[in-house]
Short mmCIF file of C-alpha atoms and ligand atoms in Angstrom, two decimals:
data_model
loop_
_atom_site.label_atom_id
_atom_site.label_comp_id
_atom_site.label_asym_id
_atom_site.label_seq_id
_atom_site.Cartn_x
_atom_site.Cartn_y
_atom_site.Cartn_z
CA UNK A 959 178.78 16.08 114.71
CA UNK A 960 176.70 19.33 114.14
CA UNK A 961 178.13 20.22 111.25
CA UNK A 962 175.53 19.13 108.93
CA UNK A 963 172.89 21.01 111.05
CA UNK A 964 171.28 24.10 109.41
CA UNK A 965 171.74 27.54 110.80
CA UNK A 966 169.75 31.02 110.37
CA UNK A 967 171.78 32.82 107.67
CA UNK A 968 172.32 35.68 110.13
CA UNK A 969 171.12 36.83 114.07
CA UNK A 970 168.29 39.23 112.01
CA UNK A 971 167.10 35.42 110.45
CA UNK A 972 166.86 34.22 114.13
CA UNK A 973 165.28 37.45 115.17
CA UNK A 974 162.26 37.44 112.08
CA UNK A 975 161.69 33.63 112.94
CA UNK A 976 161.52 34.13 116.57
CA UNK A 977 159.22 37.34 116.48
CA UNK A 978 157.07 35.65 113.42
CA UNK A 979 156.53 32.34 115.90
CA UNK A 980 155.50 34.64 118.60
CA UNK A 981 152.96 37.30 116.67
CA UNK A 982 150.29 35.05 115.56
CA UNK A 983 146.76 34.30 116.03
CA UNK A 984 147.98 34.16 119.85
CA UNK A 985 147.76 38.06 120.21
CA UNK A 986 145.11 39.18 117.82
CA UNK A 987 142.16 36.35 118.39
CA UNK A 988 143.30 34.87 121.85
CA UNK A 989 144.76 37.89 123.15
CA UNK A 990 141.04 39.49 122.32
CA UNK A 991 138.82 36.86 123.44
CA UNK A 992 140.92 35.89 126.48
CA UNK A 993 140.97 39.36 128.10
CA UNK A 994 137.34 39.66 126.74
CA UNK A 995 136.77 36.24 129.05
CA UNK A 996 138.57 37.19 131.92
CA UNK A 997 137.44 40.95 132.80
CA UNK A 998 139.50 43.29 130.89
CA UNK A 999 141.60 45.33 133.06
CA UNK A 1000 142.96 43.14 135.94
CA UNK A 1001 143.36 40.84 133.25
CA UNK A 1002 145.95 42.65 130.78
CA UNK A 1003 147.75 43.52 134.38
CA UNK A 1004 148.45 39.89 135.31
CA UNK A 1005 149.38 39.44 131.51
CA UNK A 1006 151.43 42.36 131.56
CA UNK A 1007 153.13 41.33 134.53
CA UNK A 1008 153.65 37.81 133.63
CA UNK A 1009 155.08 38.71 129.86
CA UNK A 1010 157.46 40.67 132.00
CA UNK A 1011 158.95 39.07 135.03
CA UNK A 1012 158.81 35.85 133.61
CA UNK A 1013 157.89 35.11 130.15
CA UNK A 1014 160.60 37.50 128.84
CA UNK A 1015 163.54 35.97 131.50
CA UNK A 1016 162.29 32.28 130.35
CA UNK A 1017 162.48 33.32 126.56
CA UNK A 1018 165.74 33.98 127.67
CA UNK A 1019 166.52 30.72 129.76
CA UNK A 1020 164.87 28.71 127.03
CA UNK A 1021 166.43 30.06 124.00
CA UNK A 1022 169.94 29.71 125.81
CA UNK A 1023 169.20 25.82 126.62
CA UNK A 1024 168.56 25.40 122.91
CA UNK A 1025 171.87 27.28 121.80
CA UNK A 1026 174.09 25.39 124.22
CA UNK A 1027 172.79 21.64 123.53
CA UNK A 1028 172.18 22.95 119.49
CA UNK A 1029 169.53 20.41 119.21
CA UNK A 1030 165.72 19.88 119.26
CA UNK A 1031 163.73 20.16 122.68
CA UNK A 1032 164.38 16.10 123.50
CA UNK A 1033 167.66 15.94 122.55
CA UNK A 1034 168.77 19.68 124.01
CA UNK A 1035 168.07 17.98 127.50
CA UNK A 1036 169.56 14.48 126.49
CA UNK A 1037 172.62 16.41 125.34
CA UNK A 1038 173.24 18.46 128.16
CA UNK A 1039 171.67 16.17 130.73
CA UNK A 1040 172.77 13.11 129.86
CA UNK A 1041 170.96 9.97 131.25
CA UNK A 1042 168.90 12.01 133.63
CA UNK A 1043 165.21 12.14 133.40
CA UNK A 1044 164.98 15.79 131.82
CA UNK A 1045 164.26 14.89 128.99
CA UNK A 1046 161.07 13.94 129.52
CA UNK A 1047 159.91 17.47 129.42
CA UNK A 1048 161.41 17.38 125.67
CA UNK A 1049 158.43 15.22 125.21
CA UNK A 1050 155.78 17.32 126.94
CA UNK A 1051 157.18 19.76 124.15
CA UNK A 1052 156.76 17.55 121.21
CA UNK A 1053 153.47 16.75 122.38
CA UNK A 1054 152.19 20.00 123.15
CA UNK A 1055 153.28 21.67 119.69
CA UNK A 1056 151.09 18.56 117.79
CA UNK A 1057 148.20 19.58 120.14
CA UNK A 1058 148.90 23.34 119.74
CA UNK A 1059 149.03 23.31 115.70
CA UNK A 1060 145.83 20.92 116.02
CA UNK A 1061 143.14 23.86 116.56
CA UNK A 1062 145.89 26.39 115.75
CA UNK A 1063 145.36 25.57 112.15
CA UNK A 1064 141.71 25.39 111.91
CA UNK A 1065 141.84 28.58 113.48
CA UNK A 1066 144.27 29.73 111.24
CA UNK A 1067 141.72 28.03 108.29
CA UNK A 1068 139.00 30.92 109.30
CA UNK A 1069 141.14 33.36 108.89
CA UNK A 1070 142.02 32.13 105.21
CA UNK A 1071 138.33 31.94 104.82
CA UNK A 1072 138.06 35.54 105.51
CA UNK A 1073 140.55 36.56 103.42
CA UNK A 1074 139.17 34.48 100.67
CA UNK A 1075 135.48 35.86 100.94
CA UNK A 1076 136.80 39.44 101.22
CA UNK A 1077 138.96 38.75 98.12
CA UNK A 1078 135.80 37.95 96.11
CA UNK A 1079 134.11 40.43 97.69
CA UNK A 1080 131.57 38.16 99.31
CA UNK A 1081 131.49 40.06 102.67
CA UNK A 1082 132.10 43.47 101.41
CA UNK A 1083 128.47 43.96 102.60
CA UNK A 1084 126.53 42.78 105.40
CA UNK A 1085 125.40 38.99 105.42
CA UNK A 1086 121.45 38.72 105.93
CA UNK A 1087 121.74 37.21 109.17
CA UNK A 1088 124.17 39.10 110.18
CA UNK A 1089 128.44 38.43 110.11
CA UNK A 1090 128.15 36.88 114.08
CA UNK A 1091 125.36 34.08 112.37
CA UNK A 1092 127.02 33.72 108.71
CA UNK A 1093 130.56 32.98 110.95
CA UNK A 1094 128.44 30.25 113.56
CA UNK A 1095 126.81 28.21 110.31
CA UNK A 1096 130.29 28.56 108.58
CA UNK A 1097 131.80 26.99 112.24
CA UNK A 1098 129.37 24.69 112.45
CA UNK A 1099 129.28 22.94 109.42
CA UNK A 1100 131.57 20.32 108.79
CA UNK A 1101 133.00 19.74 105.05
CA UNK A 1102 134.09 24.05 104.62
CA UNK A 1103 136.39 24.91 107.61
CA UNK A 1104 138.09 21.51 107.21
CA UNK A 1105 138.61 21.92 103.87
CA UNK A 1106 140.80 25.58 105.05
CA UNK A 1107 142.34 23.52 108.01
CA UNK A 1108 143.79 21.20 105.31
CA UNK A 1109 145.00 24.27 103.23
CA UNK A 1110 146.39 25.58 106.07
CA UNK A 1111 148.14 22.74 106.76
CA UNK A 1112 149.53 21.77 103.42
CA UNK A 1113 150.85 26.05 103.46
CA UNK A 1114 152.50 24.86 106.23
CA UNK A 1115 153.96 21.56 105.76
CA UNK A 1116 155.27 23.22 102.32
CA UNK A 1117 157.11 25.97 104.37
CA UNK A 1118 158.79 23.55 106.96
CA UNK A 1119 159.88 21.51 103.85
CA UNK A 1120 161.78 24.12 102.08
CA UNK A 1121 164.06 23.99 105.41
CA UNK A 1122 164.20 27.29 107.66
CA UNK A 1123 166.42 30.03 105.76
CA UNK A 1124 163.98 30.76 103.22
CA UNK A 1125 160.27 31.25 103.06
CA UNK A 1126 159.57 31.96 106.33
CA UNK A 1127 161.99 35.14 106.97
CA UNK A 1128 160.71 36.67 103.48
CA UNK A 1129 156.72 36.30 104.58
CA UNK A 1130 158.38 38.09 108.04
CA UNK A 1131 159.76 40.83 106.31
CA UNK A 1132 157.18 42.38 104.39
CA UNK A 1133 153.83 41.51 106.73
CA UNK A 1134 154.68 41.55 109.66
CA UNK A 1135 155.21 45.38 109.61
CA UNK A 1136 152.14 45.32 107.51
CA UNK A 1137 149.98 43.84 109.69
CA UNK A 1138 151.28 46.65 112.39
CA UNK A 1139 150.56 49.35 110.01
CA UNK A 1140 146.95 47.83 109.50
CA UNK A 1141 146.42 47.39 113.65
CA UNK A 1142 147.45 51.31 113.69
CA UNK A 1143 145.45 52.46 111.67
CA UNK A 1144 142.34 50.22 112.73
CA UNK A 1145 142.61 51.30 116.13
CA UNK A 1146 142.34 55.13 115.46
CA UNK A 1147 139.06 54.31 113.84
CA UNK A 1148 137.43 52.02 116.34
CA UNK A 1149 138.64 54.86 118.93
CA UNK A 1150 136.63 57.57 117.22
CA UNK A 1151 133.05 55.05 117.57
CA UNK A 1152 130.47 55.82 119.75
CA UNK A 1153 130.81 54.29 122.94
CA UNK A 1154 135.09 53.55 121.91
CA UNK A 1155 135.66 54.85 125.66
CA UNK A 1156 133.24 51.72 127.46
CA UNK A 1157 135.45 49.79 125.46
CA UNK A 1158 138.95 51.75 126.84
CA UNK A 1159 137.80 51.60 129.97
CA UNK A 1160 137.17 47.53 129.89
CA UNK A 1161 140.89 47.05 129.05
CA UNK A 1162 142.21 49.66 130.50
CA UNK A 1163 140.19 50.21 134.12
CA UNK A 1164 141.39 47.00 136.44
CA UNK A 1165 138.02 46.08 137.90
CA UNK A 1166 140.14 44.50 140.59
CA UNK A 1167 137.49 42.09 141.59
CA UNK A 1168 138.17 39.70 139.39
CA UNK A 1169 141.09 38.61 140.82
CA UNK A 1170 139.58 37.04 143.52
CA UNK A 1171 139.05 33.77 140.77
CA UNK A 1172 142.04 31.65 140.84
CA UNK A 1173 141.19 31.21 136.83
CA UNK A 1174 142.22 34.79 135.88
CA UNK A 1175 145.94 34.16 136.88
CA UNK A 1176 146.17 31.00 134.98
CA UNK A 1177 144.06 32.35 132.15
CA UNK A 1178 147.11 35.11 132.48
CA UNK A 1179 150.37 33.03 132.54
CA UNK A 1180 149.06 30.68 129.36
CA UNK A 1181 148.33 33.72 127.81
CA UNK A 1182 152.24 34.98 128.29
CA UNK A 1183 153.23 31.59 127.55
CA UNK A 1184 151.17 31.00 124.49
CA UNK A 1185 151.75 34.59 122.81
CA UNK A 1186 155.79 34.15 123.86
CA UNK A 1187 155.36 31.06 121.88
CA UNK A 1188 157.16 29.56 125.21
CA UNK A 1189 157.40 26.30 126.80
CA UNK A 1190 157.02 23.81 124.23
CA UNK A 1191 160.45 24.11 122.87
CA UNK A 1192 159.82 26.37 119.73
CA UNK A 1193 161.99 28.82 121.13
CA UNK A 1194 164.75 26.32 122.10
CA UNK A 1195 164.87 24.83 118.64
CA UNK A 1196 165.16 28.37 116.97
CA UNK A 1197 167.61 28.75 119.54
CA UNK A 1198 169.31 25.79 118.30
CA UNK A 1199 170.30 26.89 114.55
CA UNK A 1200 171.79 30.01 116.04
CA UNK A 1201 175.58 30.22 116.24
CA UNK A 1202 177.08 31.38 120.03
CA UNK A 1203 178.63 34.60 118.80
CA UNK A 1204 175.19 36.45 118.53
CA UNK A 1205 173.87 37.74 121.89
CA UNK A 1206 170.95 36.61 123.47
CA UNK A 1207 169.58 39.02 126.12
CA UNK A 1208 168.54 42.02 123.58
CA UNK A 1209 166.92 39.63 121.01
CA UNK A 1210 164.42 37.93 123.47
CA UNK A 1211 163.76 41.70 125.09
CA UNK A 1212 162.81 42.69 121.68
CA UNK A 1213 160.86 39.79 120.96
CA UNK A 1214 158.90 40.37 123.82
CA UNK A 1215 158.12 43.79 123.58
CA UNK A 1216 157.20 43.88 120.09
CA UNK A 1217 155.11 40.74 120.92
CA UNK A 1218 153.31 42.61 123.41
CA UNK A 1219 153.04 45.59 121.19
CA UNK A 1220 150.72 43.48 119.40
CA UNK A 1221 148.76 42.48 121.65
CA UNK A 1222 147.77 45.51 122.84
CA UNK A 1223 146.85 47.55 120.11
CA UNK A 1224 144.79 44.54 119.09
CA UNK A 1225 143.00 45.60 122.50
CA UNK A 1226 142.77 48.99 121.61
CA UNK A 1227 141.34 48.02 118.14
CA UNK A 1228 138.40 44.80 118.96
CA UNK A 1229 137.01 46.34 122.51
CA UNK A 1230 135.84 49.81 121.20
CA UNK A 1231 134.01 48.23 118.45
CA UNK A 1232 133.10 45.07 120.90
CA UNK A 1233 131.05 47.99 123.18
CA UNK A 1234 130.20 50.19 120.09
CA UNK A 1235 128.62 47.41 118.32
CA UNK A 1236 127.11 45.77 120.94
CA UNK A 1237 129.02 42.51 121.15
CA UNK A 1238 129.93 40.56 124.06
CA UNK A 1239 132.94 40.57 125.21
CA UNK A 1240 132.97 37.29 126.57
CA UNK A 1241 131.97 35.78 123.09
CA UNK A 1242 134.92 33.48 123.43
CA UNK A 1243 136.85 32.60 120.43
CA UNK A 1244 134.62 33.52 117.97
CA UNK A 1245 135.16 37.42 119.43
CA UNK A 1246 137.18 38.53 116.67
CA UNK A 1247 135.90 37.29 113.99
CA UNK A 1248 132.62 38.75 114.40
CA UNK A 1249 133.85 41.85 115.54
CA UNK A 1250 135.86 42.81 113.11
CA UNK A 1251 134.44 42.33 109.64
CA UNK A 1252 131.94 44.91 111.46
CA UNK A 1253 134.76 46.84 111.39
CA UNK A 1254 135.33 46.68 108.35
CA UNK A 1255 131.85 47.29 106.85
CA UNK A 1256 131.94 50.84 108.09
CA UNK A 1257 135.08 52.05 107.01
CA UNK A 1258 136.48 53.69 103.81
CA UNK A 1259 137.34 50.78 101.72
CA UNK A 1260 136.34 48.51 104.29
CA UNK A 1261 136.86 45.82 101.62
CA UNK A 1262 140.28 46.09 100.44
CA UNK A 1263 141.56 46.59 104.20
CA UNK A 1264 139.86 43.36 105.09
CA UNK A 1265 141.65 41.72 102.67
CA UNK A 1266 144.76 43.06 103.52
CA UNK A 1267 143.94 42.66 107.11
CA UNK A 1268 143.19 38.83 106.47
CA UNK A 1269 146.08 38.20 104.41
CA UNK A 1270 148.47 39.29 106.60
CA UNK A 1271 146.81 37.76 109.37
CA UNK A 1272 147.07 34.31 107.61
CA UNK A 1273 150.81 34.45 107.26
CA UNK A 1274 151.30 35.55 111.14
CA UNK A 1275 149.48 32.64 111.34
CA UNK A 1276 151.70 30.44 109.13
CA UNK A 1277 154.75 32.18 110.81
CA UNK A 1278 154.17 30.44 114.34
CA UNK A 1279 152.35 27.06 112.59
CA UNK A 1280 155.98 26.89 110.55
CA UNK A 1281 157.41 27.21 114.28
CA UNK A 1282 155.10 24.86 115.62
CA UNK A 1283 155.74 21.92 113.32
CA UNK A 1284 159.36 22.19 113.30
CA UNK A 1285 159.53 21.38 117.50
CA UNK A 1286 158.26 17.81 115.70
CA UNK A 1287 160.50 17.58 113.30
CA UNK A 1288 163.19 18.70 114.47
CA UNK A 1289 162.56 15.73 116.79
CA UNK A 1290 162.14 12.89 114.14
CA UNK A 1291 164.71 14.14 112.06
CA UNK A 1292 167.69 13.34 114.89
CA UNK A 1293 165.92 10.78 116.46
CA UNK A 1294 164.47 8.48 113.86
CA UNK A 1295 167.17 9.42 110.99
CA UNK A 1296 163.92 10.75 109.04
CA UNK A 1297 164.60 12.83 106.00
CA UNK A 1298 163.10 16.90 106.82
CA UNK A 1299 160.63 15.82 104.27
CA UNK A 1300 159.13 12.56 105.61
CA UNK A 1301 159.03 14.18 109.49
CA UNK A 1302 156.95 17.43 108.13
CA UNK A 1303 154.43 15.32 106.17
CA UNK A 1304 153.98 12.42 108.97
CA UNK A 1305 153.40 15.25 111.23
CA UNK A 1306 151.23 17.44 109.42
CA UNK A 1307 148.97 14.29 108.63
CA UNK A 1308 148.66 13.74 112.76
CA UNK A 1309 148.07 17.49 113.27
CA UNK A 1310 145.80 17.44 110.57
CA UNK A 1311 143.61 14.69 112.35
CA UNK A 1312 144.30 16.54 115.57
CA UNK A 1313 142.14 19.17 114.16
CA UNK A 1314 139.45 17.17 112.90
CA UNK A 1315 138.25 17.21 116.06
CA UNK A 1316 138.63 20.69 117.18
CA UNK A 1317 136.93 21.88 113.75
CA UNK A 1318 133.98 19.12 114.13
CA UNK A 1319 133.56 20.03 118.03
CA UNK A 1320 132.06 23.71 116.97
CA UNK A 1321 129.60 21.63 115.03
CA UNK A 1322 128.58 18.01 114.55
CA UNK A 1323 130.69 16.87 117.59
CA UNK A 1324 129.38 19.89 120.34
CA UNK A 1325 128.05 18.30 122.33
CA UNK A 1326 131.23 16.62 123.65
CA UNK A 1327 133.30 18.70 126.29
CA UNK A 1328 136.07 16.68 127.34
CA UNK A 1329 137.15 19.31 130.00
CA UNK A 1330 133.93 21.07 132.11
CA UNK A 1331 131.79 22.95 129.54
CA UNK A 1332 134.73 23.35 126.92
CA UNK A 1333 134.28 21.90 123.72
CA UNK A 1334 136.61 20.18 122.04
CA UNK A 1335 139.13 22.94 120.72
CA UNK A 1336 138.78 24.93 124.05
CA UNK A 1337 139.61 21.66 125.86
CA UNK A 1338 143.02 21.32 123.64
CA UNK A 1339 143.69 24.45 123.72
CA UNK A 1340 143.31 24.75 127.68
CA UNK A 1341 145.85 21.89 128.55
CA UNK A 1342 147.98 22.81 126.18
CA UNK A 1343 148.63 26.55 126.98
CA UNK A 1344 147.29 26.46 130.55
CA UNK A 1345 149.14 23.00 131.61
CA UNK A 1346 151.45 22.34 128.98
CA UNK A 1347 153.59 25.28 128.34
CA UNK A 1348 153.89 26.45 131.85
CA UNK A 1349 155.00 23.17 132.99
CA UNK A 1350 157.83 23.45 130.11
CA UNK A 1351 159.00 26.53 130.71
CA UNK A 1352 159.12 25.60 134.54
CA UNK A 1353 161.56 22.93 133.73
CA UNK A 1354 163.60 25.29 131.62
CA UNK A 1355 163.85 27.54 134.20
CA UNK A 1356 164.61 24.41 137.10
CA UNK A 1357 167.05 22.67 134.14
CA UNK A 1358 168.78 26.74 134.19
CA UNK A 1359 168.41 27.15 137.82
CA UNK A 1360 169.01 24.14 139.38
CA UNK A 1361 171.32 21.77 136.95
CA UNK A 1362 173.26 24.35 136.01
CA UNK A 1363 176.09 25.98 138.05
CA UNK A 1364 175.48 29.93 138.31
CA UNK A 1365 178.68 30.26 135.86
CA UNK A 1366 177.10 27.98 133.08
CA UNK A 1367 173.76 29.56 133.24
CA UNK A 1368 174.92 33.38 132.57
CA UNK A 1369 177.45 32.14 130.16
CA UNK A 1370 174.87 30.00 128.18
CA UNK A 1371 172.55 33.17 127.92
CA UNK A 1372 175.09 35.98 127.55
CA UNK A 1373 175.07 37.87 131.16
CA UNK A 1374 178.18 36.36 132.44
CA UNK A 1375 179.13 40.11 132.35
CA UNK A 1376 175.86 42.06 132.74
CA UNK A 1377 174.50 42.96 136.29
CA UNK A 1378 171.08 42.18 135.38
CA UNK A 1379 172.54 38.95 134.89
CA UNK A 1380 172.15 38.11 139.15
CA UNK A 1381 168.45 39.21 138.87
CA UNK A 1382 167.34 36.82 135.49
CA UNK A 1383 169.07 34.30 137.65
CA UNK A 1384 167.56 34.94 140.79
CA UNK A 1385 164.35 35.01 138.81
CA UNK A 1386 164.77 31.62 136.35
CA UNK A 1387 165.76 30.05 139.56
CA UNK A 1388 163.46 30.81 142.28
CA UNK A 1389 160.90 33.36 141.64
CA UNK A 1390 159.34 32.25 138.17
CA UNK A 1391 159.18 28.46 139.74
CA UNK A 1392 157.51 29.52 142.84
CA UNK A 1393 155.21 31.75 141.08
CA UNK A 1394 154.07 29.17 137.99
CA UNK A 1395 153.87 26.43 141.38
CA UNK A 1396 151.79 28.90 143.36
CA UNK A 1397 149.29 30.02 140.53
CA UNK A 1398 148.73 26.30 139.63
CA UNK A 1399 148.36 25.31 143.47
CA UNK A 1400 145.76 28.39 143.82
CA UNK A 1401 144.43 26.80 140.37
CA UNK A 1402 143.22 23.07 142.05
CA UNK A 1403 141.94 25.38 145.34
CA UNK A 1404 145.13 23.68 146.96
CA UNK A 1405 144.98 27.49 148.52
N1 LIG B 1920 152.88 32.58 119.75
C1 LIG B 1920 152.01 32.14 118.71
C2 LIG B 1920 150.90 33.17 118.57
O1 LIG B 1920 150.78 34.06 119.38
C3 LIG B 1920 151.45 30.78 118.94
C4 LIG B 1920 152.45 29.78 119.37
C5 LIG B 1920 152.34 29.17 120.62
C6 LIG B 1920 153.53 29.46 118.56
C7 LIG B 1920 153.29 28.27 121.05
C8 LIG B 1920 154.48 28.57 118.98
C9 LIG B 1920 154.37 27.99 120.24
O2 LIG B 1920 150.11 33.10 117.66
#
């Protein structure tokens, strides 16, 4: 019955796909802005520690799921779980990737922007107003950053077509390291500013305080989840095209440490130059992008590194929004009979009009804040990666836990004969559900 289904063309395939989903936008502009919201320090800690005891064990449990059941995150649970109500999770998934992409890709649209005014040397120098007030009209207005969302999209919905051997492991290969090459070297300078050390000091120096607001650990744990790219079945569907002689337990390790790597010397490289310059930290999402193209404007060909910078920027971007759409399709494709081609273009037109309203809720639509004071994209973005993904990856780790014996879990992820393989199951079956339970129970002031 699987026969026809596509595979990666080796474990390396898997491995590029998997680490291009998780580097993204998630650790370089939410990472920033996040941390930057949340107080620095104590922050990272909780991040740290949730990337570690449980985001990396889940990557694990949810990765296996999707290699067992080789199908898409509805039909991995259907498959494996037949007639029980699982499945339904496999939906949260589906749903959660659409709303993900949505302001994912207008996101991912600003960056193109950037790229494309540092390629015509537009911002090689200083806007009048300033980059911070050039970004807000660009934001604000309504025709412009739609018009990159829809680029964006079309990038991606091109990619997904081509089906998942090619394209995306290429775009992996060559700027992925790139962009790591660019963060090094970024981060030495913004460490020799004036004032680098305030900024050290706000990631580094736990003001401990701030854990007293039940936000911080749920700003935490979406962070993990989001950056991971876990819980909405992107991992499981990778996991899916991989054949069971490749081992599990080292790729997700290395997924999540060089996803982490990431994130942190994106740290080292916006909050030195968000003290030296004067910025905010809790600018929210627009922290990076006004942060760095001051950056850039002091440096030794400022110019040319921003457009590298951008560039490779863009296609982490399109690395995870490639991951992203294909939880969707994947979907249609078994479910509905739909040819790869007809899923990827139904779905990017939804996503597309997802993000309508994220891009016109930094403008024309502002004043609407579906959630509190959030705006539109915050508000998708919120139940997505604060509600959405951590519910999914607590089912994995129940469907692991729970529905499986102990023998079928450790076989299904590889540990069968690895001592660690007791603690990830102690862990995917008690201790990551009690924590995700008691950080969203501390969340409604249940506590
Ligand atoms: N992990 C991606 C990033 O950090 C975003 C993502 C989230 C991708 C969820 C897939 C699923 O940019």
């Amino acid at each position: 019955m699987n026969s026809t289904r596509e595979s990666w063309a080796s474990k390396l395939g898997f491995m590029l796909a998997a680490m291009g989903s998780a580097v993204g936008l998630g650790n370089i502009w939410r990472f920033s802005y996040v941390a930057g919201e949340n107080g620095g320090g104590a922050f990272l800690i909780l991040y740290l520690a949730s990337i570690v005891i449980i985001g990396i064990p889940l990557l694990l449990a949810e990765v296996s799921i999707g290699r067992k059941a080789k199908s898409d995150v509805v039909g991995s649970y259907r498959t494996l779980a037949p007639r029980k109500p699982w499945y339904l999770a496999g939906f949260l998934g589906v749903f959660g990737a659409l709303l993900i992409l949505g302001f994912y890709s207008v996101v991912a649209g600003w960056s193109m922007y950037y790229f494309w005014n540092y390629l015509t040397g537009q911002f090689f120098t200083v806007p009048e107003q300033g980059y911070g007030a050039a970004f807000e009209m660009f934001t604000s207005s309504t025709a412009q950053p739609l018009l990159w969302h829809a680029i964006f999209m079309v990038l991606t919905i091109a990619i997904v077509l081509t089906g998942i051997k090619k394209g995306i492991e290429l775009a992996n290969k060559i700027f992925m390291p790139a962009l790591a090459v660019l963060l090094i070297i970024l981060a030495g300078f913004s460490l020799s500013l004036d004032g680098a050390m305030e900024g050290m000091r706000f990631l580094f120096q736990p003001d401990w305080s701030v854990l007293s607001d039940p936000s911080v650990y749920i700003a935490a744990l979406g962070q993990a989840f989001f950056s991971l790219s876990l819980g909405v079945g992107v991992m499981m569907t990778y996991g899916s095209y991989l054949g069971d002689h490749h081992k599990l337990p080292g790729a997700t390790v290395g997924i999540g440490l060089m996803d982490t790597f990431f994130a942190v010397i994106s740290g080292v490289v916006i909050f030195p130059a968000v003290f030296a310059f004067g910025i905010e930290p809790d600018s929210g999402p627009v922290l990076v992008f006004i942060t760095l193209p001051d950056i850039f404007s002091q440096i030794p060909f400022g110019g040319i590194v921003g457009i590298l910078f951008f560039l490779s920027l863009t296609l982490a971007a399109v690395s995870s929004s490639v991951s992203l759409l294909e939880v969707p399709v994947a979907f249609l494709m078994r479910s509905f009979k739909w040819s790869r081609k007809l899923a990827a273009i139904i779905t990017g037109i939804v996503i597309f009009v997802l993000g309508i309203g994220a891009s016109l809720g930094m403008g024309a639509w502002s004043g609407f804040t579906p959630i509190g004071q959030l705006n539109i994209m915050d508000s998708m973005d919120y139940v997505a990666s604060n509600i959405f993904l951590p519910i999914g990856g607590l089912v994995m780790a129940m469907f692991i836990g729970w529905y499986f014996n102990k023998m079928d879990a450790l076989t299904a992820a590889d540990l069968q004969h690895a001592t660690v393989g007791h603690w990830w199951y102690v862990i995917v079956k008690y201790f990551a559900p009690v924590i995700i339970l008691l950080i969203f129970l501390n969340a409604l002031g249940v506590l």
